[in-house]
Amino acid sequence: GAVVASLHGHNRATAGRKIPISSDVIPGIILLLDSIAILSGALIFYFIFVGGGVDYQLYLAAMLFVWISTLLLLQFAGLYQFDAILRPWASVDKIIAGFATTILFLLAAAFSIKVSATFSRLWVGAMALSGCFATICLRVAAAQIINRLADAKMFTRNIVIVGNGDQTAALLNHLERSPSRFVTVIGIFGETPEKT
């Protein structure tokens, strides 16, 4: 049968224009961007609406709760999978639902331990809206960058197809009908050399 071998090194023709980054790294980068979006908004609006004070530990705990809970909900919704990262607009409703659920959890927890009156309502609302908006914007920007790198063949996986049977023909037909911007065929070799 056909054997498809993935090449991890640079080939001479593309060494100058290929970025050595794996698609496995992308979810980690998106998680970092989401973290920045959530925590930066929470901190900025904390200093705007609260301005420090004796309850800073309570606010810090709330920030960490929102950060971790939101990331877990987005992970549970499958938003750190590569396909979801490439299509951020299709995931907007899940992102909004993740933030809304987290804020409801936060308010329920604050009410249950009788500290809900301590929190600034403006801070909670601004933190949720800014975090959600920034997360969507950063994901849209990241998806555009990834897609542009893929279109320029700067972010692709080179493959060599080995084989000359029906499976090879079927694979080539499939790649022709459904081309992937993240896969580049750089060579096709028969299983046995042709006799001359």
PDB file of C-alpha atoms in Angstrom:
ATOM      1  CA  GLY A   1       0.000   0.000   0.000  1.00  0.00           C
ATOM      2  CA  ALA A   2       0.924   3.617  -0.156  1.00  0.00           C
ATOM      3  CA  VAL A   3       3.072   4.954   2.596  1.00  0.00           C
ATOM      4  CA  VAL A   4       2.922   8.639   3.482  1.00  0.00           C
ATOM      5  CA  ALA A   5       6.015   9.812   5.326  1.00  0.00           C
ATOM      6  CA  SER A   6       5.976  13.143   7.097  1.00  0.00           C
ATOM      7  CA  LEU A   7       9.168  15.149   6.758  1.00  0.00           C
ATOM      8  CA  HIS A   8      10.097  17.144   9.831  1.00  0.00           C
ATOM      9  CA  GLY A   9      13.301  18.652   8.460  1.00  0.00           C
ATOM     10  CA  HIS A  10      13.580  21.493   5.974  1.00  0.00           C
ATOM     11  CA  ASN A  11      14.060  20.680   2.370  1.00  0.00           C
ATOM     12  CA  ARG A  12      16.473  22.818   0.401  1.00  0.00           C
ATOM     13  CA  ALA A  13      13.822  24.466  -1.752  1.00  0.00           C
ATOM     14  CA  THR A  14      11.727  25.655   1.156  1.00  0.00           C
ATOM     15  CA  ALA A  15      14.283  26.067   3.933  1.00  0.00           C
ATOM     16  CA  GLY A  16      14.364  29.826   3.533  1.00  0.00           C
ATOM     17  CA  ARG A  17      10.620  30.372   3.681  1.00  0.00           C
ATOM     18  CA  LYS A  18       9.213  27.733   6.035  1.00  0.00           C
ATOM     19  CA  ILE A  19       8.483  28.471   9.660  1.00  0.00           C
ATOM     20  CA  PRO A  20       9.471  25.482  11.813  1.00  0.00           C
ATOM     21  CA  ILE A  21       6.350  25.406  13.962  1.00  0.00           C
ATOM     22  CA  SER A  22       4.066  22.485  14.595  1.00  0.00           C
ATOM     23  CA  SER A  23       0.279  22.710  14.625  1.00  0.00           C
ATOM     24  CA  ASP A  24       0.468  21.120  18.082  1.00  0.00           C
ATOM     25  CA  VAL A  25       1.898  24.387  19.412  1.00  0.00           C
ATOM     26  CA  ILE A  26      -1.028  26.525  18.194  1.00  0.00           C
ATOM     27  CA  PRO A  27      -3.528  25.539  20.955  1.00  0.00           C
ATOM     28  CA  GLY A  28      -0.972  26.494  23.592  1.00  0.00           C
ATOM     29  CA  ILE A  29      -0.459  29.895  21.964  1.00  0.00           C
ATOM     30  CA  ILE A  30      -4.232  30.469  21.808  1.00  0.00           C
ATOM     31  CA  LEU A  31      -4.553  29.467  25.464  1.00  0.00           C
ATOM     32  CA  LEU A  32      -1.881  32.045  26.325  1.00  0.00           C
ATOM     33  CA  LEU A  33      -3.730  34.725  24.318  1.00  0.00           C
ATOM     34  CA  ASP A  34      -7.005  33.858  26.076  1.00  0.00           C
ATOM     35  CA  SER A  35      -5.251  34.128  29.434  1.00  0.00           C
ATOM     36  CA  ILE A  36      -3.869  37.547  28.550  1.00  0.00           C
ATOM     37  CA  ALA A  37      -7.318  38.715  27.387  1.00  0.00           C
ATOM     38  CA  ILE A  38      -9.027  37.603  30.597  1.00  0.00           C
ATOM     39  CA  LEU A  39      -6.439  38.646  33.184  1.00  0.00           C
ATOM     40  CA  SER A  40      -5.442  41.967  31.613  1.00  0.00           C
ATOM     41  CA  GLY A  41      -9.051  43.164  31.457  1.00  0.00           C
ATOM     42  CA  ALA A  42      -9.698  42.027  35.024  1.00  0.00           C
ATOM     43  CA  LEU A  43      -6.619  43.864  36.330  1.00  0.00           C
ATOM     44  CA  ILE A  44      -7.195  47.053  34.341  1.00  0.00           C
ATOM     45  CA  PHE A  45     -10.801  47.421  35.449  1.00  0.00           C
ATOM     46  CA  TYR A  46      -9.874  46.493  39.014  1.00  0.00           C
ATOM     47  CA  PHE A  47      -7.613  49.541  39.219  1.00  0.00           C
ATOM     48  CA  ILE A  48     -10.208  51.708  37.434  1.00  0.00           C
ATOM     49  CA  PHE A  49     -13.282  50.781  39.492  1.00  0.00           C
ATOM     50  CA  VAL A  50     -11.807  49.510  42.761  1.00  0.00           C
ATOM     51  CA  GLY A  51      -8.367  51.068  42.979  1.00  0.00           C
ATOM     52  CA  GLY A  52      -6.938  48.626  45.500  1.00  0.00           C
ATOM     53  CA  GLY A  53      -7.940  48.355  49.116  1.00  0.00           C
ATOM     54  CA  VAL A  54      -8.394  45.803  51.848  1.00  0.00           C
ATOM     55  CA  ASP A  55     -10.373  43.423  49.647  1.00  0.00           C
ATOM     56  CA  TYR A  56      -7.627  42.912  47.070  1.00  0.00           C
ATOM     57  CA  GLN A  57      -7.235  39.238  48.036  1.00  0.00           C
ATOM     58  CA  LEU A  58     -10.928  38.631  47.369  1.00  0.00           C
ATOM     59  CA  TYR A  59     -10.675  40.291  43.967  1.00  0.00           C
ATOM     60  CA  LEU A  60      -7.518  38.333  43.182  1.00  0.00           C
ATOM     61  CA  ALA A  61      -9.312  35.095  44.028  1.00  0.00           C
ATOM     62  CA  ALA A  62     -12.205  36.142  41.797  1.00  0.00           C
ATOM     63  CA  MET A  63      -9.833  36.908  38.904  1.00  0.00           C
ATOM     64  CA  LEU A  64      -8.153  33.521  39.203  1.00  0.00           C
ATOM     65  CA  PHE A  65     -11.551  31.813  39.440  1.00  0.00           C
ATOM     66  CA  VAL A  66     -12.782  33.543  36.271  1.00  0.00           C
ATOM     67  CA  TRP A  67      -9.528  32.818  34.449  1.00  0.00           C
ATOM     68  CA  ILE A  68      -9.352  29.101  35.274  1.00  0.00           C
ATOM     69  CA  SER A  69     -13.089  28.460  34.932  1.00  0.00           C
ATOM     70  CA  THR A  70     -13.307  30.180  31.546  1.00  0.00           C
ATOM     71  CA  LEU A  71     -10.339  28.283  30.147  1.00  0.00           C
ATOM     72  CA  LEU A  72     -11.769  24.981  31.377  1.00  0.00           C
ATOM     73  CA  LEU A  73     -15.167  25.737  29.815  1.00  0.00           C
ATOM     74  CA  LEU A  74     -13.573  26.720  26.505  1.00  0.00           C
ATOM     75  CA  GLN A  75     -11.505  23.532  26.596  1.00  0.00           C
ATOM     76  CA  PHE A  76     -14.624  21.497  27.342  1.00  0.00           C
ATOM     77  CA  ALA A  77     -16.371  23.151  24.371  1.00  0.00           C
ATOM     78  CA  GLY A  78     -13.515  22.042  22.090  1.00  0.00           C
ATOM     79  CA  LEU A  79     -12.309  25.569  21.331  1.00  0.00           C
ATOM     80  CA  TYR A  80      -8.625  24.631  21.597  1.00  0.00           C
ATOM     81  CA  GLN A  81      -8.843  22.169  18.726  1.00  0.00           C
ATOM     82  CA  PHE A  82      -7.068  23.239  15.558  1.00  0.00           C
ATOM     83  CA  ASP A  83     -10.225  23.391  13.398  1.00  0.00           C
ATOM     84  CA  ALA A  84     -12.026  25.573  15.949  1.00  0.00           C
ATOM     85  CA  ILE A  85      -9.031  27.912  16.140  1.00  0.00           C
ATOM     86  CA  LEU A  86      -9.071  28.371  12.359  1.00  0.00           C
ATOM     87  CA  ARG A  87     -12.808  29.246  12.361  1.00  0.00           C
ATOM     88  CA  PRO A  88     -13.257  31.656  15.304  1.00  0.00           C
ATOM     89  CA  TRP A  89     -16.532  33.181  14.065  1.00  0.00           C
ATOM     90  CA  ALA A  90     -18.189  29.781  14.267  1.00  0.00           C
ATOM     91  CA  SER A  91     -17.242  29.622  17.957  1.00  0.00           C
ATOM     92  CA  VAL A  92     -18.381  33.080  19.073  1.00  0.00           C
ATOM     93  CA  ASP A  93     -21.553  31.733  20.690  1.00  0.00           C
ATOM     94  CA  LYS A  94     -19.540  29.182  22.681  1.00  0.00           C
ATOM     95  CA  ILE A  95     -17.085  31.845  23.843  1.00  0.00           C
ATOM     96  CA  ILE A  96     -19.939  34.091  25.005  1.00  0.00           C
ATOM     97  CA  ALA A  97     -21.627  31.148  26.732  1.00  0.00           C
ATOM     98  CA  GLY A  98     -18.343  30.264  28.454  1.00  0.00           C
ATOM     99  CA  PHE A  99     -17.906  33.748  29.875  1.00  0.00           C
ATOM    100  CA  ALA A 100     -21.580  34.032  30.886  1.00  0.00           C
ATOM    101  CA  THR A 101     -21.450  30.684  32.665  1.00  0.00           C
ATOM    102  CA  THR A 102     -18.258  31.635  34.489  1.00  0.00           C
ATOM    103  CA  ILE A 103     -19.727  34.931  35.722  1.00  0.00           C
ATOM    104  CA  LEU A 104     -22.857  33.152  36.911  1.00  0.00           C
ATOM    105  CA  PHE A 105     -20.670  30.671  38.796  1.00  0.00           C
ATOM    106  CA  LEU A 106     -18.720  33.564  40.314  1.00  0.00           C
ATOM    107  CA  LEU A 107     -21.859  35.371  41.464  1.00  0.00           C
ATOM    108  CA  ALA A 108     -23.343  32.161  42.853  1.00  0.00           C
ATOM    109  CA  ALA A 109     -20.147  31.426  44.779  1.00  0.00           C
ATOM    110  CA  ALA A 110     -19.947  34.994  46.090  1.00  0.00           C
ATOM    111  CA  PHE A 111     -23.577  34.861  47.189  1.00  0.00           C
ATOM    112  CA  SER A 112     -23.149  31.507  48.901  1.00  0.00           C
ATOM    113  CA  ILE A 113     -20.226  32.726  51.009  1.00  0.00           C
ATOM    114  CA  LYS A 114     -21.967  36.082  51.589  1.00  0.00           C
ATOM    115  CA  VAL A 115     -19.393  38.319  49.934  1.00  0.00           C
ATOM    116  CA  SER A 116     -21.453  39.366  46.909  1.00  0.00           C
ATOM    117  CA  ALA A 117     -21.944  42.851  48.360  1.00  0.00           C
ATOM    118  CA  THR A 118     -18.173  43.288  48.472  1.00  0.00           C
ATOM    119  CA  PHE A 119     -17.698  43.034  44.710  1.00  0.00           C
ATOM    120  CA  SER A 120     -18.095  46.059  42.479  1.00  0.00           C
ATOM    121  CA  ARG A 121     -20.881  45.326  39.988  1.00  0.00           C
ATOM    122  CA  LEU A 122     -19.157  47.596  37.481  1.00  0.00           C
ATOM    123  CA  TRP A 123     -15.947  45.598  37.833  1.00  0.00           C
ATOM    124  CA  VAL A 124     -17.692  42.257  37.332  1.00  0.00           C
ATOM    125  CA  GLY A 125     -19.547  43.485  34.239  1.00  0.00           C
ATOM    126  CA  ALA A 126     -16.537  45.254  32.719  1.00  0.00           C
ATOM    127  CA  MET A 127     -14.290  42.255  33.373  1.00  0.00           C
ATOM    128  CA  ALA A 128     -16.729  39.872  31.680  1.00  0.00           C
ATOM    129  CA  LEU A 129     -17.396  42.082  28.651  1.00  0.00           C
ATOM    130  CA  SER A 130     -13.772  43.072  28.113  1.00  0.00           C
ATOM    131  CA  GLY A 131     -12.510  39.518  28.538  1.00  0.00           C
ATOM    132  CA  CYS A 132     -15.082  38.120  26.115  1.00  0.00           C
ATOM    133  CA  PHE A 133     -14.507  40.849  23.514  1.00  0.00           C
ATOM    134  CA  ALA A 134     -10.709  40.621  23.753  1.00  0.00           C
ATOM    135  CA  THR A 135     -10.789  36.822  23.507  1.00  0.00           C
ATOM    136  CA  ILE A 136     -12.874  36.946  20.318  1.00  0.00           C
ATOM    137  CA  CYS A 137     -10.683  39.667  18.773  1.00  0.00           C
ATOM    138  CA  LEU A 138      -7.428  37.877  19.564  1.00  0.00           C
ATOM    139  CA  ARG A 139      -8.762  34.588  18.195  1.00  0.00           C
ATOM    140  CA  VAL A 140      -9.901  36.269  14.961  1.00  0.00           C
ATOM    141  CA  ALA A 141      -6.500  37.932  14.559  1.00  0.00           C
ATOM    142  CA  ALA A 142      -4.663  34.673  15.285  1.00  0.00           C
ATOM    143  CA  ALA A 143      -6.784  32.761  12.760  1.00  0.00           C
ATOM    144  CA  GLN A 144      -6.041  35.340  10.051  1.00  0.00           C
ATOM    145  CA  ILE A 145      -2.309  35.139  10.739  1.00  0.00           C
ATOM    146  CA  ILE A 146      -2.344  31.320  10.655  1.00  0.00           C
ATOM    147  CA  ASN A 147      -4.367  31.293   7.416  1.00  0.00           C
ATOM    148  CA  ARG A 148      -2.040  33.802   5.746  1.00  0.00           C
ATOM    149  CA  LEU A 149       1.009  31.773   6.739  1.00  0.00           C
ATOM    150  CA  ALA A 150      -0.675  28.690   5.322  1.00  0.00           C
ATOM    151  CA  ASP A 151      -1.562  30.443   2.035  1.00  0.00           C
ATOM    152  CA  ALA A 152       2.042  31.571   1.679  1.00  0.00           C
ATOM    153  CA  LYS A 153       3.227  27.980   2.309  1.00  0.00           C
ATOM    154  CA  MET A 154       5.195  29.262   5.285  1.00  0.00           C
ATOM    155  CA  PHE A 155       3.321  27.060   7.716  1.00  0.00           C
ATOM    156  CA  THR A 156       2.924  23.653   6.119  1.00  0.00           C
ATOM    157  CA  ARG A 157       3.871  20.028   6.550  1.00  0.00           C
ATOM    158  CA  ASN A 158       5.832  18.520   3.674  1.00  0.00           C
ATOM    159  CA  ILE A 159       5.004  14.944   2.743  1.00  0.00           C
ATOM    160  CA  VAL A 160       6.424  12.365   0.383  1.00  0.00           C
ATOM    161  CA  ILE A 161       4.108   9.721  -1.069  1.00  0.00           C
ATOM    162  CA  VAL A 162       5.664   6.319  -1.592  1.00  0.00           C
ATOM    163  CA  GLY A 163       3.785   3.854  -3.778  1.00  0.00           C
ATOM    164  CA  ASN A 164       2.380   3.388  -7.257  1.00  0.00           C
ATOM    165  CA  GLY A 165      -0.785   1.357  -6.773  1.00  0.00           C
ATOM    166  CA  ASP A 166      -4.496   2.076  -6.535  1.00  0.00           C
ATOM    167  CA  GLN A 167      -4.148   3.459  -3.013  1.00  0.00           C
ATOM    168  CA  THR A 168      -1.634   6.031  -4.209  1.00  0.00           C
ATOM    169  CA  ALA A 169      -3.949   7.098  -7.033  1.00  0.00           C
ATOM    170  CA  ALA A 170      -6.884   7.366  -4.613  1.00  0.00           C
ATOM    171  CA  LEU A 171      -4.809   9.446  -2.211  1.00  0.00           C
ATOM    172  CA  LEU A 172      -3.656  11.803  -4.970  1.00  0.00           C
ATOM    173  CA  ASN A 173      -7.233  12.193  -6.207  1.00  0.00           C
ATOM    174  CA  HIS A 174      -8.381  13.006  -2.682  1.00  0.00           C
ATOM    175  CA  LEU A 175      -5.633  15.621  -2.247  1.00  0.00           C
ATOM    176  CA  GLU A 176      -6.561  17.136  -5.598  1.00  0.00           C
ATOM    177  CA  ARG A 177     -10.288  17.309  -4.775  1.00  0.00           C
ATOM    178  CA  SER A 178      -9.774  18.561  -1.214  1.00  0.00           C
ATOM    179  CA  PRO A 179      -6.469  20.402  -1.118  1.00  0.00           C
ATOM    180  CA  SER A 180      -5.130  21.308   2.294  1.00  0.00           C
ATOM    181  CA  ARG A 181      -3.213  24.508   2.868  1.00  0.00           C
ATOM    182  CA  PHE A 182      -1.305  22.752   5.632  1.00  0.00           C
ATOM    183  CA  VAL A 183      -0.030  19.812   3.554  1.00  0.00           C
ATOM    184  CA  THR A 184       2.386  20.078   0.616  1.00  0.00           C
ATOM    185  CA  VAL A 185       3.310  17.042  -1.490  1.00  0.00           C
ATOM    186  CA  ILE A 186       6.973  17.457  -2.412  1.00  0.00           C
ATOM    187  CA  GLY A 187       7.566  14.090  -4.032  1.00  0.00           C
ATOM    188  CA  ILE A 188       5.992  10.863  -5.249  1.00  0.00           C
ATOM    189  CA  PHE A 189       8.094   7.728  -5.436  1.00  0.00           C
ATOM    190  CA  GLY A 190       7.174   4.287  -6.770  1.00  0.00           C
ATOM    191  CA  GLU A 191       7.716   1.288  -4.559  1.00  0.00           C
ATOM    192  CA  THR A 192      10.042  -0.270  -7.093  1.00  0.00           C
ATOM    193  CA  PRO A 193      12.131   1.481  -9.749  1.00  0.00           C
ATOM    194  CA  GLU A 194      10.900   1.105 -13.299  1.00  0.00           C
ATOM    195  CA  LYS A 195      12.987  -1.078 -15.575  1.00  0.00           C
ATOM    196  CA  THR A 196      14.547   0.656 -18.558  1.00  0.00           C
TER     197      THR A 196
END
